[in-house]
CSV table of C-alpha atoms and ligand atoms in Angstrom, one decimal:
chain,number,residue,atom,x,y,z
A,113,UNK,CA,16.0,-47.2,7.3
A,114,UNK,CA,18.7,-45.9,4.9
A,115,UNK,CA,18.1,-42.7,2.9
A,116,UNK,CA,17.2,-44.7,-0.2
A,117,UNK,CA,14.7,-46.8,1.7
A,118,UNK,CA,13.1,-43.7,3.1
A,119,UNK,CA,12.6,-42.2,-0.3
A,120,UNK,CA,11.6,-45.5,-1.9
A,121,UNK,CA,9.0,-46.2,0.8
A,122,UNK,CA,7.6,-42.7,0.3
A,123,UNK,CA,7.5,-42.9,-3.5
A,124,UNK,CA,5.9,-46.3,-3.3
A,125,UNK,CA,3.3,-44.9,-1.0
A,126,UNK,CA,2.9,-41.9,-3.3
A,127,UNK,CA,2.2,-44.1,-6.3
A,128,UNK,CA,-0.6,-45.8,-4.4
A,129,UNK,CA,-2.1,-43.0,-2.3
A,130,UNK,CA,-0.6,-39.6,-3.3
A,131,UNK,CA,-2.7,-36.8,-4.7
A,132,UNK,CA,-2.4,-36.6,-8.4
A,133,UNK,CA,-5.5,-34.7,-9.5
A,134,UNK,CA,-4.9,-31.3,-7.9
A,135,UNK,CA,-5.4,-28.4,-10.3
A,136,UNK,CA,-1.7,-27.4,-10.3
A,137,UNK,CA,-0.7,-30.9,-11.1
A,138,UNK,CA,-2.5,-30.7,-14.5
A,139,UNK,CA,-0.8,-28.9,-17.4
A,140,UNK,CA,2.2,-28.5,-15.2
A,141,UNK,CA,4.2,-25.3,-15.9
A,142,UNK,CA,6.6,-23.3,-13.7
A,143,UNK,CA,4.0,-20.5,-13.6
A,144,UNK,CA,1.2,-22.8,-12.4
A,145,UNK,CA,3.4,-24.5,-9.9
A,146,UNK,CA,4.7,-21.2,-8.6
A,147,UNK,CA,1.2,-19.7,-8.0
A,148,UNK,CA,0.1,-22.9,-6.2
A,149,UNK,CA,3.2,-22.9,-4.0
A,150,UNK,CA,2.6,-19.3,-3.0
A,151,UNK,CA,-1.1,-19.9,-2.3
A,152,UNK,CA,-0.3,-23.0,-0.3
A,153,UNK,CA,2.0,-21.2,2.1
A,154,UNK,CA,0.2,-21.2,5.4
A,155,UNK,CA,-3.0,-22.4,3.7
A,156,UNK,CA,-4.5,-25.8,3.3
A,157,UNK,CA,-5.0,-27.5,-0.1
A,158,UNK,CA,-8.8,-27.6,0.2
A,159,UNK,CA,-9.0,-23.8,0.9
A,160,UNK,CA,-6.6,-23.0,-1.9
A,161,UNK,CA,-8.3,-25.0,-4.7
A,162,UNK,CA,-11.3,-22.6,-5.5
A,163,UNK,CA,-9.1,-19.5,-5.2
A,164,UNK,CA,-6.5,-21.1,-7.5
A,165,UNK,CA,-9.0,-22.0,-10.1
A,166,UNK,CA,-10.5,-18.6,-10.1
A,167,UNK,CA,-7.1,-17.0,-10.3
A,168,UNK,CA,-6.0,-19.1,-13.1
A,169,UNK,CA,-9.1,-18.5,-15.1
A,170,UNK,CA,-8.4,-14.8,-15.0
A,171,UNK,CA,-4.5,-14.9,-15.1
A,172,UNK,CA,-3.9,-18.0,-17.2
A,173,UNK,CA,-0.3,-16.9,-17.9
A,174,UNK,CA,2.4,-14.7,-16.4
A,175,UNK,CA,2.0,-11.9,-19.0
A,176,UNK,CA,-1.7,-11.5,-18.0
A,177,UNK,CA,-0.7,-11.4,-14.3
A,178,UNK,CA,2.1,-8.8,-14.9
A,179,UNK,CA,-0.3,-6.6,-17.0
A,180,UNK,CA,-3.0,-6.6,-14.4
A,181,UNK,CA,-3.3,-3.8,-11.8
A,182,UNK,CA,-2.2,-4.6,-8.2
A,183,UNK,CA,-5.8,-3.9,-7.1
A,184,UNK,CA,-7.2,-6.5,-9.4
A,185,UNK,CA,-4.7,-9.1,-8.2
A,186,UNK,CA,-5.6,-8.3,-4.6
A,187,UNK,CA,-9.3,-8.7,-5.5
A,188,UNK,CA,-8.7,-12.2,-6.7
A,189,UNK,CA,-6.6,-12.9,-3.6
A,190,UNK,CA,-9.1,-11.4,-1.1
A,191,UNK,CA,-10.1,-14.0,1.5
A,192,UNK,CA,-6.9,-16.0,1.3
A,193,UNK,CA,-5.2,-13.7,3.7
A,194,UNK,CA,-1.4,-12.9,4.0
A,195,UNK,CA,-1.8,-10.3,1.3
A,196,UNK,CA,1.9,-9.6,1.0
A,197,UNK,CA,2.0,-12.9,-0.9
A,198,UNK,CA,-0.2,-11.5,-3.6
A,199,UNK,CA,1.7,-8.2,-3.8
A,200,UNK,CA,5.0,-10.1,-4.1
A,201,UNK,CA,3.5,-12.5,-6.7
A,202,UNK,CA,2.5,-9.5,-8.8
A,203,UNK,CA,5.9,-7.8,-8.5
A,204,UNK,CA,7.6,-11.0,-9.3
A,205,UNK,CA,5.5,-11.5,-12.4
A,206,UNK,CA,6.4,-8.0,-13.6
A,207,UNK,CA,10.1,-8.8,-13.0
A,208,UNK,CA,9.9,-12.1,-14.9
A,209,UNK,CA,8.2,-10.4,-17.9
A,210,UNK,CA,10.4,-7.3,-17.9
A,211,UNK,CA,13.7,-8.9,-17.1
A,212,UNK,CA,13.4,-12.5,-18.4
A,213,UNK,CA,11.1,-12.0,-21.3
A,214,UNK,CA,8.2,-13.8,-19.6
A,215,UNK,CA,10.2,-17.0,-19.2
A,216,UNK,CA,10.5,-18.5,-15.8
A,217,UNK,CA,14.2,-19.2,-15.1
A,218,UNK,CA,15.3,-22.8,-14.3
A,219,UNK,CA,18.1,-21.5,-12.1
A,220,UNK,CA,17.4,-22.1,-8.4
A,221,UNK,CA,19.3,-18.9,-7.5
A,222,UNK,CA,17.3,-16.8,-9.9
A,223,UNK,CA,14.0,-18.3,-8.7
A,224,UNK,CA,15.1,-17.5,-5.2
A,225,UNK,CA,15.9,-13.9,-6.1
A,226,UNK,CA,12.2,-13.2,-6.9
A,227,UNK,CA,10.1,-11.3,-4.4
A,228,UNK,CA,8.2,-13.5,-2.0
A,229,UNK,CA,10.1,-16.7,-2.8
A,230,UNK,CA,12.0,-18.2,0.1
A,231,UNK,CA,14.4,-21.2,0.0
A,232,UNK,CA,11.8,-23.9,0.4
A,233,UNK,CA,9.4,-22.4,-2.2
A,234,UNK,CA,12.2,-22.0,-4.7
A,235,UNK,CA,13.2,-25.6,-4.1
A,236,UNK,CA,9.6,-26.8,-4.5
A,237,UNK,CA,9.3,-24.9,-7.8
A,238,UNK,CA,12.7,-26.1,-9.0
A,239,UNK,CA,12.0,-29.8,-8.2
A,240,UNK,CA,8.3,-30.0,-9.2
A,241,UNK,CA,8.5,-27.9,-12.3
A,242,UNK,CA,12.0,-28.6,-13.5
A,243,UNK,CA,12.8,-31.9,-11.8
A,244,UNK,CA,15.9,-30.6,-10.2
A,245,UNK,CA,17.2,-32.1,-7.0
A,246,UNK,CA,16.5,-29.5,-4.3
A,247,UNK,CA,15.6,-30.3,-0.6
A,248,UNK,CA,12.5,-28.6,0.6
A,249,UNK,CA,11.4,-27.7,4.2
A,250,UNK,CA,7.9,-26.4,4.4
A,251,UNK,CA,5.7,-26.9,7.6
A,252,UNK,CA,4.6,-30.4,6.6
A,253,UNK,CA,8.1,-31.6,5.8
A,254,UNK,CA,9.5,-30.2,9.0
A,255,UNK,CA,6.9,-32.2,10.9
A,256,UNK,CA,7.7,-35.5,9.1
A,257,UNK,CA,11.4,-35.1,9.6
A,258,UNK,CA,11.3,-33.9,13.2
A,259,UNK,CA,9.1,-36.9,14.1
A,260,UNK,CA,10.9,-39.4,12.0
A,261,UNK,CA,14.3,-38.5,13.5
A,262,UNK,CA,12.8,-37.6,17.0
A,263,UNK,CA,14.4,-34.2,16.7
A,264,UNK,CA,13.6,-32.0,19.7
A,265,UNK,CA,13.6,-28.2,19.6
A,266,UNK,CA,11.5,-25.5,17.9
A,267,UNK,CA,12.3,-25.1,14.2
A,268,UNK,CA,12.4,-21.3,14.6
A,269,UNK,CA,15.7,-21.7,16.3
A,270,UNK,CA,18.6,-21.5,13.9
A,271,UNK,CA,20.3,-24.7,15.2
A,272,UNK,CA,17.2,-26.8,14.7
A,273,UNK,CA,16.4,-25.3,11.3
A,274,UNK,CA,19.9,-26.0,10.1
A,275,UNK,CA,19.6,-29.6,11.3
A,276,UNK,CA,16.3,-30.0,9.5
A,277,UNK,CA,17.7,-28.7,6.3
A,278,UNK,CA,20.6,-31.2,6.6
A,279,UNK,CA,18.1,-34.0,7.1
A,280,UNK,CA,15.9,-32.9,4.2
A,281,UNK,CA,19.0,-32.8,2.0
A,282,UNK,CA,20.1,-36.3,3.1
A,283,UNK,CA,16.7,-37.8,2.5
A,284,UNK,CA,16.1,-36.2,-1.0
A,285,UNK,CA,16.7,-38.8,-3.7
A,286,UNK,CA,18.4,-38.2,-7.1
A,287,UNK,CA,15.6,-39.7,-9.1
A,288,UNK,CA,11.9,-38.7,-9.3
A,289,UNK,CA,12.5,-35.6,-7.2
A,290,UNK,CA,9.3,-34.0,-8.4
A,291,UNK,CA,7.2,-37.0,-7.1
A,292,UNK,CA,9.3,-37.2,-3.9
A,293,UNK,CA,8.7,-33.5,-3.2
A,294,UNK,CA,5.0,-33.9,-3.7
A,295,UNK,CA,5.1,-37.2,-1.7
A,296,UNK,CA,6.7,-35.8,1.4
A,297,UNK,CA,4.4,-32.7,1.4
A,298,UNK,CA,1.4,-35.0,1.0
A,299,UNK,CA,2.5,-37.4,3.7
A,300,UNK,CA,2.8,-34.4,6.1
A,301,UNK,CA,-0.6,-33.0,5.1
A,302,UNK,CA,-2.6,-36.2,5.1
A,303,UNK,CA,-0.9,-38.9,7.3
A,304,UNK,CA,1.7,-37.3,9.5
A,305,UNK,CA,-0.9,-34.7,10.5
A,306,UNK,CA,-0.3,-32.1,13.2
A,307,UNK,CA,-2.7,-33.9,15.6
A,308,UNK,CA,-3.5,-37.6,15.7
A,309,UNK,CA,-1.0,-38.7,12.9
A,310,UNK,CA,-2.2,-41.8,11.1
A,311,UNK,CA,0.9,-43.9,11.9
A,312,UNK,CA,-0.7,-47.2,11.0
A,313,UNK,CA,-1.0,-45.9,7.4
A,314,UNK,CA,2.4,-44.4,7.2
A,315,UNK,CA,5.1,-46.0,5.0
A,316,UNK,CA,7.8,-44.7,7.4
A,317,UNK,CA,6.3,-46.3,10.6
A,318,UNK,CA,8.8,-49.1,11.0
A,319,UNK,CA,11.7,-46.8,11.5
A,320,UNK,CA,10.0,-43.6,12.8
A,321,UNK,CA,11.7,-42.6,16.1
A,322,UNK,CA,8.8,-40.6,17.4
A,323,UNK,CA,6.5,-43.5,16.8
A,324,UNK,CA,8.9,-46.0,18.5
A,325,UNK,CA,9.4,-43.8,21.5
A,326,UNK,CA,5.8,-42.6,21.9
A,327,UNK,CA,6.7,-39.0,21.1
A,328,UNK,CA,4.3,-38.3,18.2
A,329,UNK,CA,2.3,-35.9,20.4
A,330,UNK,CA,5.3,-34.0,21.7
A,331,UNK,CA,7.0,-33.5,18.3
A,332,UNK,CA,7.6,-31.3,16.6
A,333,UNK,CA,8.4,-29.1,19.5
A,334,UNK,CA,6.0,-26.1,19.4
A,335,UNK,CA,7.0,-22.5,19.3
A,336,UNK,CA,7.4,-21.2,22.9
A,337,UNK,CA,4.2,-19.5,23.9
A,338,UNK,CA,4.1,-15.7,23.5
A,339,UNK,CA,1.2,-13.6,24.9
A,340,UNK,CA,-0.9,-12.5,21.9
A,341,UNK,CA,-0.9,-8.8,21.5
A,342,UNK,CA,-4.3,-7.2,21.2
A,343,UNK,CA,-5.1,-4.0,19.3
A,344,UNK,CA,-8.2,-1.9,19.7
A,345,UNK,CA,-9.7,0.0,16.7
A,346,UNK,CA,-12.9,1.7,15.7
A,347,UNK,CA,-13.9,1.1,12.1
A,348,UNK,CA,-15.7,4.1,10.5
A,349,UNK,CA,-18.5,3.0,8.1
A,350,UNK,CA,-19.7,6.2,6.4
A,351,UNK,CA,-22.8,5.7,4.2
A,352,UNK,CA,-24.5,8.0,1.7
A,353,UNK,CA,-26.6,7.9,-1.3
A,354,UNK,CA,-23.3,7.4,-3.3
A,355,UNK,CA,-22.5,4.2,-1.4
A,356,UNK,CA,-19.9,3.3,1.3
A,357,UNK,CA,-16.8,5.3,1.9
A,358,UNK,CA,-13.7,3.2,1.5
A,359,UNK,CA,-10.0,4.2,1.3
A,360,UNK,CA,-7.0,2.4,0.0
A,361,UNK,CA,-4.6,1.6,2.9
A,362,UNK,CA,-0.9,2.3,2.6
A,363,UNK,CA,1.1,-0.7,1.4
A,364,UNK,CA,2.7,-1.5,4.7
A,365,UNK,CA,0.8,-2.4,7.9
A,366,UNK,CA,-2.6,-4.0,8.5
A,367,UNK,CA,-4.3,-4.9,5.1
A,368,UNK,CA,-1.6,-3.0,3.2
A,369,UNK,CA,-2.7,-2.0,-0.3
A,370,UNK,CA,-6.3,-3.3,0.3
A,371,UNK,CA,-9.4,-1.1,0.4
A,372,UNK,CA,-11.0,-0.7,3.8
A,373,UNK,CA,-13.1,1.5,6.0
A,374,UNK,CA,-11.0,4.0,7.9
A,375,UNK,CA,-9.7,2.8,11.2
A,376,UNK,CA,-9.1,5.1,14.2
A,377,UNK,CA,-7.8,4.4,17.7
A,378,UNK,CA,-10.7,5.6,20.0
A,379,UNK,CA,-14.3,6.7,20.2
A,380,UNK,CA,-13.5,10.3,20.6
A,381,UNK,CA,-11.5,10.5,17.3
A,382,UNK,CA,-14.3,8.5,15.6
A,383,UNK,CA,-17.0,11.0,16.6
A,384,UNK,CA,-14.7,13.9,15.6
A,385,UNK,CA,-14.2,12.3,12.2
A,386,UNK,CA,-17.9,11.8,11.6
A,387,UNK,CA,-18.7,15.4,12.7
A,388,UNK,CA,-16.0,16.7,10.4
A,389,UNK,CA,-18.0,15.1,7.6
A,390,UNK,CA,-21.3,16.6,8.8
A,391,UNK,CA,-22.6,13.5,10.6
A,392,UNK,CA,-24.0,14.3,14.0
A,393,UNK,CA,-22.8,12.3,17.0
A,394,UNK,CA,-26.4,11.4,18.0
A,395,UNK,CA,-27.1,9.8,14.7
A,396,UNK,CA,-24.2,7.3,14.9
A,397,UNK,CA,-24.9,3.6,15.3
A,398,UNK,CA,-22.3,1.7,17.3
A,399,UNK,CA,-22.3,-2.0,16.4
A,400,UNK,CA,-21.0,-4.7,18.8
A,401,UNK,CA,-17.3,-5.3,19.0
A,402,UNK,CA,-15.7,-7.9,16.7
A,403,UNK,CA,-12.4,-9.7,16.6
A,404,UNK,CA,-10.1,-10.6,13.7
A,405,UNK,CA,-7.0,-12.7,14.2
A,406,UNK,CA,-3.8,-12.0,12.5
A,407,UNK,CA,-0.7,-14.1,12.9
A,408,UNK,CA,1.0,-11.9,15.5
A,409,UNK,CA,-1.9,-10.1,17.1
A,410,UNK,CA,-5.6,-9.9,17.6
A,411,UNK,CA,-7.6,-7.0,16.3
A,412,UNK,CA,-10.6,-6.0,18.3
A,413,UNK,CA,-12.6,-3.5,16.3
A,414,UNK,CA,-16.0,-1.9,16.7
A,415,UNK,CA,-17.8,-0.7,13.6
A,416,UNK,CA,-19.6,2.6,13.8
A,417,UNK,CA,-22.1,3.6,11.1
A,418,UNK,CA,-23.1,7.1,10.2
A,419,UNK,CA,-25.2,8.4,7.3
A,420,UNK,CA,-24.1,11.4,5.3
A,421,UNK,CA,-27.0,13.3,3.7
A,422,UNK,CA,-24.9,15.4,1.3
A,423,UNK,CA,-21.8,13.6,0.2
A,424,UNK,CA,-19.2,16.4,-0.3
A,425,UNK,CA,-16.1,16.3,-2.5
A,426,UNK,CA,-13.9,17.6,0.3
A,427,UNK,CA,-14.2,14.2,2.0
A,428,UNK,CA,-12.6,12.6,-1.0
A,429,UNK,CA,-9.8,15.1,-1.3
A,430,UNK,CA,-8.9,14.9,2.4
A,431,UNK,CA,-8.8,11.1,2.5
A,432,UNK,CA,-8.2,10.0,-1.1
A,433,UNK,CA,-11.1,7.5,-0.7
A,434,UNK,CA,-14.0,6.6,-2.9
A,435,UNK,CA,-17.6,5.9,-2.6
A,436,UNK,CA,-18.0,2.2,-3.2
A,437,UNK,CA,-21.3,1.5,-4.9
A,438,UNK,CA,-21.2,-2.3,-4.2
A,439,UNK,CA,-22.5,-4.4,-7.0
A,440,UNK,CA,-22.0,-1.8,-9.8
A,441,UNK,CA,-18.3,-1.2,-9.0
A,442,UNK,CA,-15.3,-2.9,-10.6
A,443,UNK,CA,-13.1,-5.2,-8.5
A,444,UNK,CA,-11.6,-4.0,-5.3
A,445,UNK,CA,-9.5,-6.0,-2.9
A,446,UNK,CA,-11.2,-6.0,0.5
A,447,UNK,CA,-10.1,-7.9,3.6
A,448,UNK,CA,-12.5,-10.4,5.1
A,449,UNK,CA,-13.9,-8.2,8.0
A,450,UNK,CA,-14.7,-5.3,5.5
A,451,UNK,CA,-16.2,-7.7,3.0
A,452,UNK,CA,-18.5,-9.0,5.8
A,453,UNK,CA,-19.7,-5.5,6.7
A,454,UNK,CA,-20.3,-4.7,3.1
A,455,UNK,CA,-22.4,-7.8,2.8
A,456,UNK,CA,-24.4,-6.9,5.9
A,457,UNK,CA,-25.0,-3.4,4.4
A,458,UNK,CA,-26.2,-4.9,1.1
A,459,UNK,CA,-28.4,-7.4,2.9
A,460,UNK,CA,-29.9,-4.5,4.9
A,461,UNK,CA,-30.5,-2.4,1.9
A,462,UNK,CA,-32.2,-5.4,0.2
A,463,UNK,CA,-34.5,-6.0,3.2
A,464,UNK,CA,-35.4,-2.3,3.3
A,465,UNK,CA,-36.3,-2.4,-0.4
B,707,LIG,S1,5.0,-43.1,11.8
B,707,LIG,FE1,3.6,-41.5,12.5
B,707,LIG,S2,4.8,-39.9,13.4
B,707,LIG,FE2,6.2,-41.2,12.2
B,707,LIG,S3,6.3,-40.2,10.2
B,707,LIG,FE3,4.7,-41.7,10.1
B,707,LIG,S4,2.8,-40.6,10.6
B,707,LIG,FE4,4.5,-39.3,11.2
């Protein structure tokens, strides 16, 4: 199949079956496309939609996003994961407002220069929002191209990634680039799925090399297996009549910039910390261990709860934390495991009247 046939077949399929009613496809602006592309990195469309709608209700334009506090932006992102995306989105909005007068640039190089925007995301914004011919290479597109051309090798290797970019460039048409970009991403997400691709419904089936050689299960070549690193932590849940003690984490590392319960490395340090706040070791409640998966490691954490009868100011000064009074407080960005513990605490309080 020639390049033109490839894109024609895809566009024909898109006209019939492509998704055209996604929230970011309505009132299409560079800002709306940009936010959607960042949210869609590593996250499926169905998970993104409710977050996207909520985010857009609050930050309907770039000026509103730039004017918000980082905390509030993280609050609207909380639950989507990969929080660096939200911090970069906010930084980029400030840059666009301060340096470009709030107008999103149409230049591919300038879009690429913004924090958190890589080559494929810049290309997607450029082609979808401004109809400029730019090849993209997100996870879905890599899968379609690797299978269609029966390209072996892990895409994290430079040689393979360069080859995929070349193929993507070769297949990208000169016309209807916005639809083509959406079409190839859609095909990867809905037909050329990671497992059990629906080849019988694929417009590329006739010439797909993986299909012809029975390689759809082997391709794309997965990342070589690495042993998952595990980290052990104790999560310190200090309660008082003032609420729950939470502190803002430094911007780098686990849950950077989010609010969380303090984390320490072992039980001895946990007991010392509670004792330094005036909470006796014997009154501590050790909850069962839990696990939270990050991309590169597994966090095993054990929450330990202690009740402080007289909340003292020196706790705040030492740790720059706050007492979080749940429902009455303004928005904080909490990571999912902390949110869950807060919810359990609220449910408990409700049950105990
Ligand atoms: S024929 Fe199958 S493997 Fe090939 S591109 Fe289509 S869905 Fe993917």
